[in-house]
Amino acid sequence: MKKFLSVIVILLLIIAALLQFVLPRVVESILKNQIVSSTAATAVDVSLSSTPDFKISFGNIDKVHATAAAGKIGEVSFKNLTLDGEKISVDIPELLFPNKDLSPQLRNQTVLKHADKIQLSGIITQDEIQTFIANKDDNFKNPQVSLKPEGATATAQVKFFGRTVDLDVAGNFIAINGDIYFHMTKLNSNSILSRVNVDTFLSDIKVLDSANLPFGMKFESVELREGEAVITASTVK
């Protein structure tokens, strides 16, 4: 009988150790791999915390903090990314043993059962926006972008009716229905467009689509600084 009880105690200690120390680290590792695969992020660090720690093994996470030195959302590269979450509940079986029949977006929705808050922020440099414009449309040649707290400006050469047109654009980045757009407020050009209603060119250009975000997050704000833009997204309650 004593031997049987000793075996039971040892098993309980092993289970307790798994719940307290091993499984939380496994969950951290899996979440890190998911961030890398979904954003091509580099130098990713993920930290989960709960009191007590074994709550993580049951999918209850008090706080999550993740950082990446660089990453990509959609077609836009970020200088860095930071994710913070509070009071998160995840489906541990789905996280550990994913259903391969689910799409990545649907799987994210399945894994995340509840979150009081998940916020993602990242920095895009003006050089990256410049690259995005150049890759977005072959018609834009030699784009030059400048970001300042008061707004954004860009210059480029565009083919128009068989001739090269120099464009000078001013505007800002705004969040509309969870996506990020560049909203043009001013467009100057050389004389070839003086006979054209330039208002027809003043349309919003989508830069970031919330469909590329995990966990049902939506883009909510853009803060322009000298040479860079700080993008923020969060879960929508």
Coordinates of N, CA and C in Angstrom, one line a residue:
M1 N 0.8 -1.2 0.0 CA 0.0 0.0 0.0 C 0.9 1.3 0.0
K2 N 1.9 1.2 0.9 CA 2.8 2.4 0.9 C 3.5 2.6 -0.4
K3 N 3.9 1.5 -1.1 CA 4.6 1.6 -2.4 C 3.6 2.2 -3.4
F4 N 2.4 1.8 -3.3 CA 1.3 2.3 -4.3 C 1.2 3.8 -4.1
L5 N 1.1 4.3 -2.8 CA 0.9 5.7 -2.5 C 2.1 6.5 -2.9
S6 N 3.3 5.9 -2.8 CA 4.5 6.6 -3.2 C 4.5 6.8 -4.7
V7 N 4.0 5.8 -5.4 CA 3.9 6.0 -6.9 C 3.0 7.1 -7.2
I8 N 1.8 7.1 -6.6 CA 0.8 8.1 -6.8 C 1.3 9.5 -6.5
V9 N 2.1 9.6 -5.4 CA 2.7 10.9 -5.1 C 3.7 11.4 -6.1
I10 N 4.5 10.5 -6.6 CA 5.5 10.8 -7.6 C 4.8 11.2 -8.9
L11 N 3.7 10.5 -9.3 CA 3.0 10.9 -10.5 C 2.4 12.3 -10.3
L12 N 1.8 12.5 -9.2 CA 1.2 13.9 -8.9 C 2.3 15.0 -9.0
L13 N 3.4 14.7 -8.5 CA 4.5 15.7 -8.5 C 5.0 15.9 -10.0
I14 N 5.0 14.8 -10.8 CA 5.4 15.0 -12.2 C 4.3 15.8 -12.9
I15 N 3.1 15.5 -12.7 CA 2.0 16.3 -13.3 C 2.0 17.7 -12.9
A16 N 2.3 18.0 -11.6 CA 2.4 19.3 -11.1 C 3.5 20.1 -11.8
A17 N 4.7 19.4 -11.9 CA 5.8 20.0 -12.6 C 5.5 20.3 -14.1
L18 N 4.8 19.4 -14.7 CA 4.4 19.7 -16.1 C 3.5 20.9 -16.2
L19 N 2.5 20.9 -15.4 CA 1.6 22.1 -15.4 C 2.2 23.4 -15.0
Q20 N 3.2 23.3 -14.1 CA 3.8 24.6 -13.6 C 4.9 25.1 -14.4
F21 N 5.7 24.2 -15.0 CA 6.9 24.6 -15.7 C 7.0 24.2 -17.1
V22 N 6.6 23.0 -17.5 CA 6.9 22.5 -18.9 C 5.8 23.1 -19.8
L23 N 4.6 22.8 -19.6 CA 3.5 23.2 -20.6 C 3.5 24.7 -20.8
P24 N 3.7 25.6 -19.8 CA 3.7 27.0 -20.1 C 4.8 27.4 -21.1
R25 N 6.0 26.8 -21.0 CA 7.1 27.1 -21.9 C 6.7 26.5 -23.3
V26 N 6.0 25.4 -23.4 CA 5.6 24.8 -24.7 C 4.7 25.8 -25.4
V27 N 3.7 26.3 -24.6 CA 2.8 27.3 -25.2 C 3.5 28.5 -25.7
E28 N 4.4 29.0 -24.9 CA 5.2 30.2 -25.4 C 5.9 29.9 -26.7
S29 N 6.5 28.7 -26.8 CA 7.3 28.3 -28.0 C 6.3 28.2 -29.2
I30 N 5.1 27.6 -29.0 CA 4.2 27.5 -30.1 C 3.7 28.9 -30.6
L31 N 3.4 29.7 -29.6 CA 3.0 31.1 -30.0 C 4.1 31.9 -30.7
K32 N 5.3 31.7 -30.3 CA 6.5 32.3 -31.0 C 6.6 31.8 -32.4
N33 N 6.4 30.5 -32.6 CA 6.5 29.9 -34.0 C 5.4 30.5 -34.9
Q34 N 4.2 30.6 -34.3 CA 3.0 31.2 -35.0 C 3.3 32.6 -35.5
I35 N 3.9 33.4 -34.6 CA 4.2 34.8 -34.9 C 5.2 34.8 -36.1
V36 N 6.2 34.0 -36.0 CA 7.3 33.9 -37.0 C 6.6 33.5 -38.4
S37 N 5.8 32.5 -38.4 CA 5.2 32.0 -39.6 C 4.2 33.0 -40.2
S38 N 3.5 33.8 -39.4 CA 2.4 34.7 -39.9 C 3.0 36.0 -40.3
T39 N 4.1 36.5 -39.7 CA 4.6 37.8 -40.0 C 6.0 37.8 -40.5
A40 N 6.6 36.7 -40.7 CA 8.0 36.6 -41.1 C 8.9 37.4 -40.2
A41 N 8.5 37.4 -38.9 CA 9.2 38.2 -37.9 C 10.6 37.6 -37.6
T42 N 11.5 38.5 -37.1 CA 12.8 38.0 -36.7 C 13.0 38.4 -35.2
A43 N 13.9 37.7 -34.5 CA 14.3 38.0 -33.1 C 13.0 38.1 -32.3
V44 N 12.2 37.1 -32.3 CA 10.9 37.2 -31.6 C 11.1 36.7 -30.2
D45 N 10.5 37.4 -29.3 CA 10.5 37.0 -27.9 C 9.1 37.1 -27.3
V46 N 8.7 36.0 -26.7 CA 7.3 35.9 -26.2 C 7.4 35.5 -24.7
S47 N 6.6 36.3 -23.9 CA 6.5 36.1 -22.5 C 5.1 36.0 -22.0
L48 N 4.7 34.9 -21.3 CA 3.4 34.6 -20.8 C 3.5 34.6 -19.3
S49 N 2.5 35.2 -18.6 CA 2.5 35.2 -17.2 C 1.0 35.0 -16.6
S50 N 0.9 34.2 -15.6 CA -0.3 34.0 -14.8 C 0.0 33.7 -13.4
T51 N -0.9 34.0 -12.5 CA -0.7 33.6 -11.1 C -1.9 32.7 -10.7
P52 N -1.5 31.5 -10.3 CA -0.2 30.8 -10.5 C 0.1 30.4 -11.9
D53 N 1.3 30.0 -12.2 CA 1.7 29.7 -13.6 C 1.0 28.6 -14.2
F54 N 0.5 27.6 -13.4 CA -0.1 26.4 -14.0 C -1.4 26.8 -14.7
K55 N -2.0 28.0 -14.5 CA -3.2 28.4 -15.2 C -2.9 28.4 -16.7
I56 N -1.7 28.7 -17.1 CA -1.4 28.8 -18.5 C -1.6 27.4 -19.2
S57 N -1.3 26.3 -18.4 CA -1.5 25.0 -19.0 C -2.9 24.7 -19.3
F58 N -3.9 25.4 -18.7 CA -5.3 25.2 -18.9 C -5.8 26.3 -19.9
G59 N -4.9 27.1 -20.5 CA -5.3 28.1 -21.4 C -5.7 29.5 -20.9
N60 N -5.5 29.7 -19.6 CA -5.8 31.0 -19.0 C -4.5 31.8 -18.7
I61 N -4.4 32.9 -19.5 CA -3.2 33.7 -19.5 C -3.5 35.1 -19.0
D62 N -2.9 35.5 -17.9 CA -3.2 36.8 -17.4 C -2.6 37.9 -18.3
K63 N -1.3 37.7 -18.7 CA -0.7 38.7 -19.6 C 0.2 38.0 -20.6
V64 N 0.3 38.6 -21.8 CA 1.2 38.2 -22.8 C 1.9 39.4 -23.4
H65 N 3.2 39.2 -23.6 CA 4.0 40.3 -24.2 C 4.9 39.7 -25.2
A66 N 4.9 40.2 -26.4 CA 5.7 39.7 -27.5 C 6.3 40.8 -28.3
T67 N 7.6 40.6 -28.7 CA 8.3 41.6 -29.5 C 9.0 41.0 -30.6
A68 N 9.1 41.7 -31.7 CA 9.9 41.2 -32.9 C 10.7 42.4 -33.4
A69 N 11.9 42.1 -33.8 CA 12.8 43.1 -34.3 C 12.3 43.6 -35.7
A70 N 11.7 42.7 -36.5 CA 11.1 43.1 -37.8 C 10.0 42.1 -38.1
G71 N 9.2 42.6 -39.1 CA 8.1 41.7 -39.5 C 7.4 42.3 -40.7
K72 N 6.4 41.6 -41.1 CA 5.6 42.0 -42.3 C 4.2 41.7 -42.1
I73 N 3.3 42.7 -42.4 CA 1.9 42.5 -42.4 C 1.3 42.8 -43.8
G74 N 0.8 41.8 -44.5 CA 0.4 42.1 -45.9 C 1.6 42.3 -46.7
E75 N 1.6 43.4 -47.4 CA 2.7 43.8 -48.3 C 3.7 44.8 -47.7
V76 N 3.4 45.1 -46.4 CA 4.2 46.2 -45.8 C 5.1 45.6 -44.7
S77 N 6.4 46.0 -44.8 CA 7.4 45.6 -43.8 C 7.5 46.6 -42.6
F78 N 7.6 46.0 -41.4 CA 7.7 46.8 -40.2 C 9.1 46.8 -39.6
K79 N 9.5 47.9 -39.0 CA 10.8 48.0 -38.4 C 10.8 47.2 -37.1
N80 N 9.7 47.2 -36.4 CA 9.5 46.3 -35.2 C 8.0 46.1 -34.9
L81 N 7.7 45.1 -34.1 CA 6.3 44.8 -33.8 C 6.3 44.5 -32.3
T82 N 5.2 44.9 -31.6 CA 5.0 44.6 -30.2 C 3.5 44.2 -30.0
L83 N 3.3 43.1 -29.3 CA 2.0 42.7 -29.0 C 1.8 42.5 -27.5
D84 N 0.7 43.1 -26.9 CA 0.4 42.9 -25.5 C -1.0 42.5 -25.4
G85 N -1.3 41.6 -24.5 CA -2.6 41.1 -24.2 C -2.9 40.9 -22.7
E86 N -4.2 41.0 -22.4 CA -4.6 40.8 -21.0 C -5.8 39.9 -20.9
K87 N -5.8 39.0 -19.9 CA -6.9 38.1 -19.6 C -7.3 37.4 -20.8
I88 N -6.4 36.5 -21.3 CA -6.7 35.8 -22.5 C -7.0 34.3 -22.2
S89 N -7.9 33.8 -23.0 CA -8.3 32.4 -22.8 C -8.1 31.7 -24.2
V90 N -7.2 30.6 -24.2 CA -7.0 30.0 -25.5 C -7.3 28.5 -25.4
D91 N -7.6 27.9 -26.6 CA -7.9 26.5 -26.6 C -6.6 25.7 -26.7
I92 N -6.2 25.1 -25.6 CA -4.9 24.4 -25.5 C -4.9 23.2 -26.5
P93 N -5.9 22.4 -26.5 CA -5.8 21.2 -27.5 C -5.7 21.7 -28.9
E94 N -6.4 22.7 -29.3 CA -6.2 23.2 -30.7 C -4.8 23.8 -30.9
L95 N -4.3 24.5 -29.9 CA -3.0 25.1 -30.0 C -1.9 24.0 -30.1
L96 N -2.0 22.9 -29.3 CA -1.0 21.9 -29.3 C -1.2 20.9 -30.5
F97 N -2.4 20.6 -30.8 CA -2.7 19.7 -31.9 C -3.6 20.3 -32.9
P98 N -3.1 21.2 -33.8 CA -3.9 22.0 -34.7 C -4.7 21.2 -35.7
N99 N -5.9 21.6 -36.0 CA -6.7 21.0 -37.1 C -6.2 21.5 -38.4
K100 N -5.6 20.7 -39.2 CA -5.0 21.1 -40.4 C -6.0 21.4 -41.5
D101 N -7.3 21.1 -41.3 CA -8.3 21.4 -42.2 C -8.8 22.9 -42.1
L102 N -8.4 23.5 -41.1 CA -8.8 24.9 -40.9 C -7.8 25.9 -41.5
S103 N -8.3 27.0 -42.1 CA -7.4 28.0 -42.6 C -6.7 28.7 -41.5
P104 N -5.6 29.4 -41.7 CA -4.9 30.0 -40.7 C -5.7 31.1 -39.9
Q105 N -6.6 31.8 -40.7 CA -7.4 32.8 -40.1 C -8.5 32.2 -39.2
L106 N -9.1 31.1 -39.7 CA -10.2 30.4 -38.9 C -9.5 29.8 -37.7
R107 N -8.3 29.2 -37.9 CA -7.7 28.6 -36.7 C -7.4 29.6 -35.6
N108 N -7.0 30.8 -36.0 CA -6.7 31.9 -35.0 C -8.0 32.2 -34.2
Q109 N -9.1 32.2 -34.9 CA -10.4 32.5 -34.3 C -10.7 31.3 -33.3
T110 N -10.4 30.1 -33.7 CA -10.7 28.9 -32.9 C -9.8 28.9 -31.7
V111 N -8.5 29.2 -31.8 CA -7.6 29.1 -30.7 C -7.9 30.2 -29.7
L112 N -8.2 31.4 -30.1 CA -8.5 32.5 -29.1 C -10.0 32.4 -28.7
K113 N -10.2 32.0 -27.5 CA -11.6 31.9 -27.0 C -12.1 33.2 -26.4
H114 N -11.2 33.9 -25.8 CA -11.6 35.2 -25.1 C -10.3 36.0 -24.9
A115 N -10.5 37.4 -24.9 CA -9.4 38.3 -24.6 C -10.0 39.6 -24.1
D116 N -9.6 40.1 -22.9 CA -10.1 41.4 -22.5 C -9.4 42.4 -23.4
K117 N -8.2 42.2 -23.8 CA -7.4 43.1 -24.6 C -6.3 42.4 -25.3
I118 N -6.2 42.7 -26.6 CA -5.0 42.4 -27.4 C -4.6 43.6 -28.3
Q119 N -3.5 44.1 -28.1 CA -3.0 45.3 -28.9 C -1.7 45.0 -29.6
L120 N -1.7 45.4 -30.8 CA -0.5 45.3 -31.7 C 0.0 46.6 -32.1
S121 N 1.2 46.9 -32.0 CA 1.8 48.2 -32.5 C 3.1 47.9 -33.2
G122 N 3.3 48.7 -34.2 CA 4.5 48.5 -35.0 C 4.9 49.8 -35.7
I123 N 6.2 49.9 -36.1 CA 6.7 51.1 -36.7 C 7.1 50.8 -38.2
I124 N 6.6 51.7 -39.0 CA 6.9 51.6 -40.5 C 7.8 52.8 -40.8
T125 N 8.9 52.6 -41.4 CA 9.8 53.8 -41.8 C 9.3 54.3 -43.1
Q126 N 9.7 55.6 -43.4 CA 9.4 56.2 -44.7 C 10.0 55.4 -45.8
D127 N 11.2 54.8 -45.6 CA 11.8 54.0 -46.7 C 11.0 52.8 -47.0
E128 N 10.3 52.2 -46.0 CA 9.5 51.0 -46.3 C 8.2 51.4 -47.0
I129 N 7.7 52.6 -46.7 CA 6.5 53.1 -47.5 C 6.9 53.4 -48.9
Q130 N 8.1 53.9 -49.1 CA 8.6 54.2 -50.4 C 8.7 52.9 -51.2
T131 N 9.2 51.9 -50.6 CA 9.4 50.6 -51.2 C 8.0 50.0 -51.6
F132 N 7.0 50.2 -50.6 CA 5.7 49.7 -50.9 C 5.0 50.4 -52.1
I133 N 5.2 51.7 -52.2 CA 4.7 52.4 -53.4 C 5.3 52.0 -54.7
A134 N 6.6 51.8 -54.6 CA 7.3 51.3 -55.9 C 6.9 49.9 -56.3
N135 N 6.6 49.1 -55.3 CA 6.2 47.7 -55.7 C 4.7 47.6 -56.0
K136 N 3.9 48.6 -55.5 CA 2.5 48.5 -55.6 C 2.1 48.8 -57.1
D137 N 2.7 49.7 -57.7 CA 2.3 50.0 -59.1 C 3.6 50.4 -59.9
D138 N 3.8 49.7 -61.0 CA 4.9 49.9 -61.8 C 4.9 51.3 -62.5
N139 N 3.7 51.9 -62.5 CA 3.6 53.3 -63.1 C 4.3 54.4 -62.3
F140 N 4.5 54.1 -61.0 CA 5.2 55.1 -60.2 C 6.7 54.9 -60.3
K141 N 7.4 55.9 -60.7 CA 8.8 55.8 -60.9 C 9.5 56.8 -59.9
N142 N 10.6 56.3 -59.3 CA 11.4 57.1 -58.4 C 10.6 57.8 -57.3
P143 N 9.8 57.0 -56.6 CA 9.0 57.6 -55.5 C 9.9 58.0 -54.3
Q144 N 9.6 59.2 -53.8 CA 10.3 59.7 -52.6 C 9.3 60.1 -51.6
V145 N 9.4 59.5 -50.3 CA 8.4 59.8 -49.3 C 9.1 60.4 -48.1
S146 N 8.3 61.4 -47.5 CA 8.8 62.1 -46.3 C 7.6 62.0 -45.3
L147 N 8.0 61.6 -44.1 CA 7.0 61.5 -43.0 C 7.4 62.5 -41.9
K148 N 6.4 63.3 -41.5 CA 6.6 64.3 -40.4 C 5.4 64.3 -39.6
P149 N 5.5 64.8 -38.3 CA 4.3 64.8 -37.4 C 3.1 65.5 -38.0
E150 N 3.3 66.5 -38.9 CA 2.2 67.2 -39.4 C 1.6 66.6 -40.7
G151 N 2.2 65.6 -41.2 CA 1.7 64.9 -42.4 C 2.7 64.2 -43.2
A152 N 2.2 63.6 -44.4 CA 3.1 62.9 -45.3 C 3.2 63.6 -46.6
T153 N 4.3 63.5 -47.3 CA 4.4 64.0 -48.6 C 5.2 63.0 -49.5
A154 N 4.9 63.0 -50.7 CA 5.5 62.1 -51.7 C 5.6 62.7 -53.0
T155 N 6.7 62.3 -53.7 CA 6.9 62.7 -55.1 C 7.2 61.5 -55.9
A156 N 6.7 61.5 -57.2 CA 7.0 60.4 -58.1 C 6.8 60.8 -59.5
Q157 N 7.3 60.1 -60.4 CA 7.0 60.3 -61.9 C 6.0 59.2 -62.3
V158 N 5.0 59.7 -63.1 CA 4.0 58.8 -63.5 C 3.7 59.0 -65.0
K159 N 3.5 57.9 -65.7 CA 3.2 57.9 -67.1 C 1.7 58.3 -67.3
F160 N 1.5 59.4 -68.1 CA 0.1 59.9 -68.2 C -0.1 60.3 -69.7
F161 N -1.0 59.6 -70.4 CA -1.2 59.8 -71.8 C 0.1 59.8 -72.6
G162 N 1.0 58.9 -72.3 CA 2.2 58.7 -73.1 C 3.3 59.6 -72.7
R163 N 3.1 60.5 -71.7 CA 4.1 61.4 -71.2 C 4.4 61.2 -69.8
T164 N 5.6 61.6 -69.3 CA 6.0 61.5 -67.9 C 5.5 62.7 -67.2
V165 N 4.8 62.5 -66.1 CA 4.3 63.6 -65.2 C 4.9 63.5 -63.9
D166 N 5.4 64.7 -63.4 CA 5.9 64.8 -62.1 C 4.8 65.1 -61.1
L167 N 4.6 64.2 -60.1 CA 3.6 64.4 -59.1 C 4.1 64.8 -57.8
D168 N 3.4 65.6 -57.1 CA 3.8 66.1 -55.7 C 2.5 65.9 -54.9
V169 N 2.6 65.0 -53.9 CA 1.3 64.6 -53.2 C 1.5 64.9 -51.7
A170 N 0.5 65.4 -51.1 CA 0.5 65.6 -49.6 C -0.8 64.9 -49.0
G171 N -0.6 64.4 -47.8 CA -1.8 63.7 -47.2 C -1.5 63.2 -45.8
N172 N -2.3 62.2 -45.4 CA -2.1 61.6 -44.1 C -2.6 60.2 -44.1
F173 N -2.2 59.4 -43.1 CA -2.6 58.0 -43.0 C -3.8 58.0 -42.0
I174 N -4.9 57.3 -42.4 CA -6.0 57.3 -41.5 C -6.6 55.9 -41.4
A175 N -7.3 55.6 -40.3 CA -7.9 54.3 -40.2 C -9.4 54.4 -40.6
I176 N -9.8 53.5 -41.5 CA -11.2 53.5 -41.9 C -11.7 52.1 -41.9
N177 N -12.7 51.9 -41.0 CA -13.4 50.5 -40.9 C -12.3 49.4 -40.6
G178 N -11.3 49.8 -39.8 CA -10.3 48.8 -39.4 C -9.2 48.6 -40.4
D179 N -9.1 49.3 -41.5 CA -8.0 49.3 -42.4 C -7.3 50.6 -42.4
I180 N -6.1 50.6 -42.9 CA -5.3 51.9 -43.0 C -5.2 52.3 -44.4
Y181 N -5.5 53.6 -44.6 CA -5.5 54.2 -46.0 C -4.6 55.5 -46.0
F182 N -4.0 55.7 -47.2 CA -3.4 57.0 -47.3 C -4.4 58.0 -47.9
H183 N -4.7 59.0 -47.2 CA -5.7 60.0 -47.7 C -5.0 61.2 -48.2
M184 N -5.1 61.4 -49.5 CA -4.5 62.6 -50.2 C -5.3 63.8 -50.0
T185 N -4.6 64.9 -49.6 CA -5.3 66.2 -49.4 C -4.8 67.2 -50.4
K186 N -3.7 66.9 -51.2 CA -3.2 67.9 -52.1 C -2.4 67.1 -53.2
L187 N -2.6 67.6 -54.4 CA -1.9 67.0 -55.5 C -1.4 68.1 -56.5
N188 N -0.1 68.2 -56.7 CA 0.4 69.2 -57.6 C 1.1 68.4 -58.7
S189 N 1.1 69.0 -59.9 CA 1.8 68.3 -61.1 C 2.3 69.3 -62.0
N190 N 3.1 68.8 -63.0 CA 3.5 69.8 -64.0 C 2.4 70.1 -65.0
S191 N 2.6 70.9 -65.9 CA 1.6 71.5 -66.7 C 0.6 70.6 -67.5
I192 N 1.1 69.3 -67.7 CA 0.2 68.4 -68.5 C -1.1 68.1 -67.8
L193 N -1.1 68.2 -66.4 CA -2.4 68.0 -65.7 C -3.1 69.3 -65.4
S194 N -2.6 70.4 -65.8 CA -3.3 71.6 -65.5 C -4.7 71.7 -66.2
R195 N -4.9 70.8 -67.2 CA -6.2 70.8 -67.9 C -7.1 69.7 -67.4
V196 N -6.6 69.0 -66.3 CA -7.3 67.8 -65.8 C -7.8 68.1 -64.4
N197 N -9.0 67.6 -64.1 CA -9.6 67.8 -62.8 C -8.8 66.9 -61.8
V198 N -7.9 67.4 -61.1 CA -7.0 66.6 -60.2 C -7.8 66.0 -59.0
D199 N -9.0 66.5 -58.8 CA -9.8 65.9 -57.7 C -10.1 64.5 -58.0
T200 N -10.1 64.1 -59.2 CA -10.4 62.7 -59.6 C -9.3 61.8 -59.1
F201 N -8.1 62.3 -58.8 CA -7.0 61.6 -58.3 C -6.9 61.5 -56.8
L202 N -7.7 62.3 -56.1 CA -7.7 62.4 -54.7 C -8.5 61.3 -54.0
S203 N -8.2 60.1 -54.3 CA -8.9 58.9 -53.7 C -8.0 58.3 -52.6
D204 N -8.6 57.7 -51.6 CA -7.9 57.0 -50.6 C -7.3 55.7 -51.1
I205 N -6.0 55.5 -50.7 CA -5.3 54.3 -51.2 C -5.1 53.4 -50.0
K206 N -5.6 52.1 -50.1 CA -5.4 51.2 -49.0 C -4.0 50.7 -48.9
V207 N -3.5 50.8 -47.7 CA -2.1 50.4 -47.4 C -2.0 49.1 -46.6
L208 N -2.9 49.0 -45.5 CA -2.9 47.9 -44.7 C -4.3 47.4 -44.5
D209 N -4.5 46.0 -44.7 CA -5.8 45.4 -44.6 C -5.9 44.6 -43.3
S210 N -7.0 44.8 -42.6 CA -7.1 44.1 -41.3 C -7.3 42.6 -41.5
A211 N -7.6 42.2 -42.7 CA -7.8 40.7 -43.0 C -6.5 40.0 -42.8
N212 N -5.3 40.7 -42.8 CA -4.0 40.1 -42.6 C -3.6 40.0 -41.1
L213 N -4.5 40.5 -40.2 CA -4.2 40.5 -38.8 C -4.8 39.3 -38.1
P214 N -4.1 38.7 -37.1 CA -4.7 37.6 -36.4 C -5.7 38.0 -35.3
F215 N -6.4 37.0 -34.8 CA -7.3 37.2 -33.6 C -8.4 38.3 -33.8
G216 N -8.8 38.5 -35.1 CA -9.8 39.4 -35.3 C -9.5 40.9 -35.0
M217 N -8.2 41.2 -35.0 CA -7.8 42.6 -34.7 C -8.1 43.5 -35.8
K218 N -8.3 44.8 -35.5 CA -8.5 45.8 -36.5 C -7.5 47.0 -36.3
F219 N -7.1 47.6 -37.4 CA -6.2 48.8 -37.3 C -7.1 49.9 -36.8
E220 N -6.5 50.7 -35.8 CA -7.3 51.7 -35.2 C -6.6 53.1 -35.2
S221 N -5.3 53.2 -35.4 CA -4.7 54.5 -35.4 C -3.4 54.5 -36.0
V222 N -3.0 55.7 -36.5 CA -1.6 56.0 -37.0 C -1.1 57.3 -36.4
E223 N 0.1 57.2 -35.9 CA 0.8 58.4 -35.4 C 2.1 58.6 -36.2
L224 N 2.1 59.8 -36.9 CA 3.3 60.1 -37.7 C 4.3 60.8 -36.8
R225 N 5.6 60.3 -37.0 CA 6.7 60.9 -36.4 C 7.7 61.3 -37.5
E226 N 8.9 61.8 -37.0 CA 9.9 62.2 -38.0 C 10.5 60.9 -38.6
G227 N 10.1 60.7 -39.9 CA 10.7 59.6 -40.7 C 10.0 58.3 -40.4
E228 N 8.9 58.2 -39.7 CA 8.3 56.9 -39.4 C 6.8 57.1 -39.0
A229 N 6.1 56.0 -39.1 CA 4.7 56.0 -38.7 C 4.5 54.8 -37.7
V230 N 3.8 55.1 -36.6 CA 3.5 54.1 -35.6 C 2.0 53.7 -35.8
I231 N 1.9 52.4 -36.1 CA 0.5 51.8 -36.4 C 0.1 51.0 -35.2
T232 N -1.2 51.2 -34.8 CA -1.8 50.4 -33.7 C -3.0 49.7 -34.2
A233 N -3.1 48.4 -33.7 CA -4.3 47.6 -34.0 C -4.7 46.9 -32.7
S234 N -6.0 46.6 -32.6 CA -6.5 45.9 -31.3 C -7.7 45.1 -31.6
T235 N -8.0 44.2 -30.7 CA -9.2 43.5 -30.8 C -10.4 44.4 -30.6
V236 N -11.5 44.0 -31.3 CA -12.8 44.8 -31.2 C -13.8 44.1 -30.4
K237 N -14.2 44.7 -29.3 CA -15.1 44.0 -28.4 C -16.6 44.2 -29.0

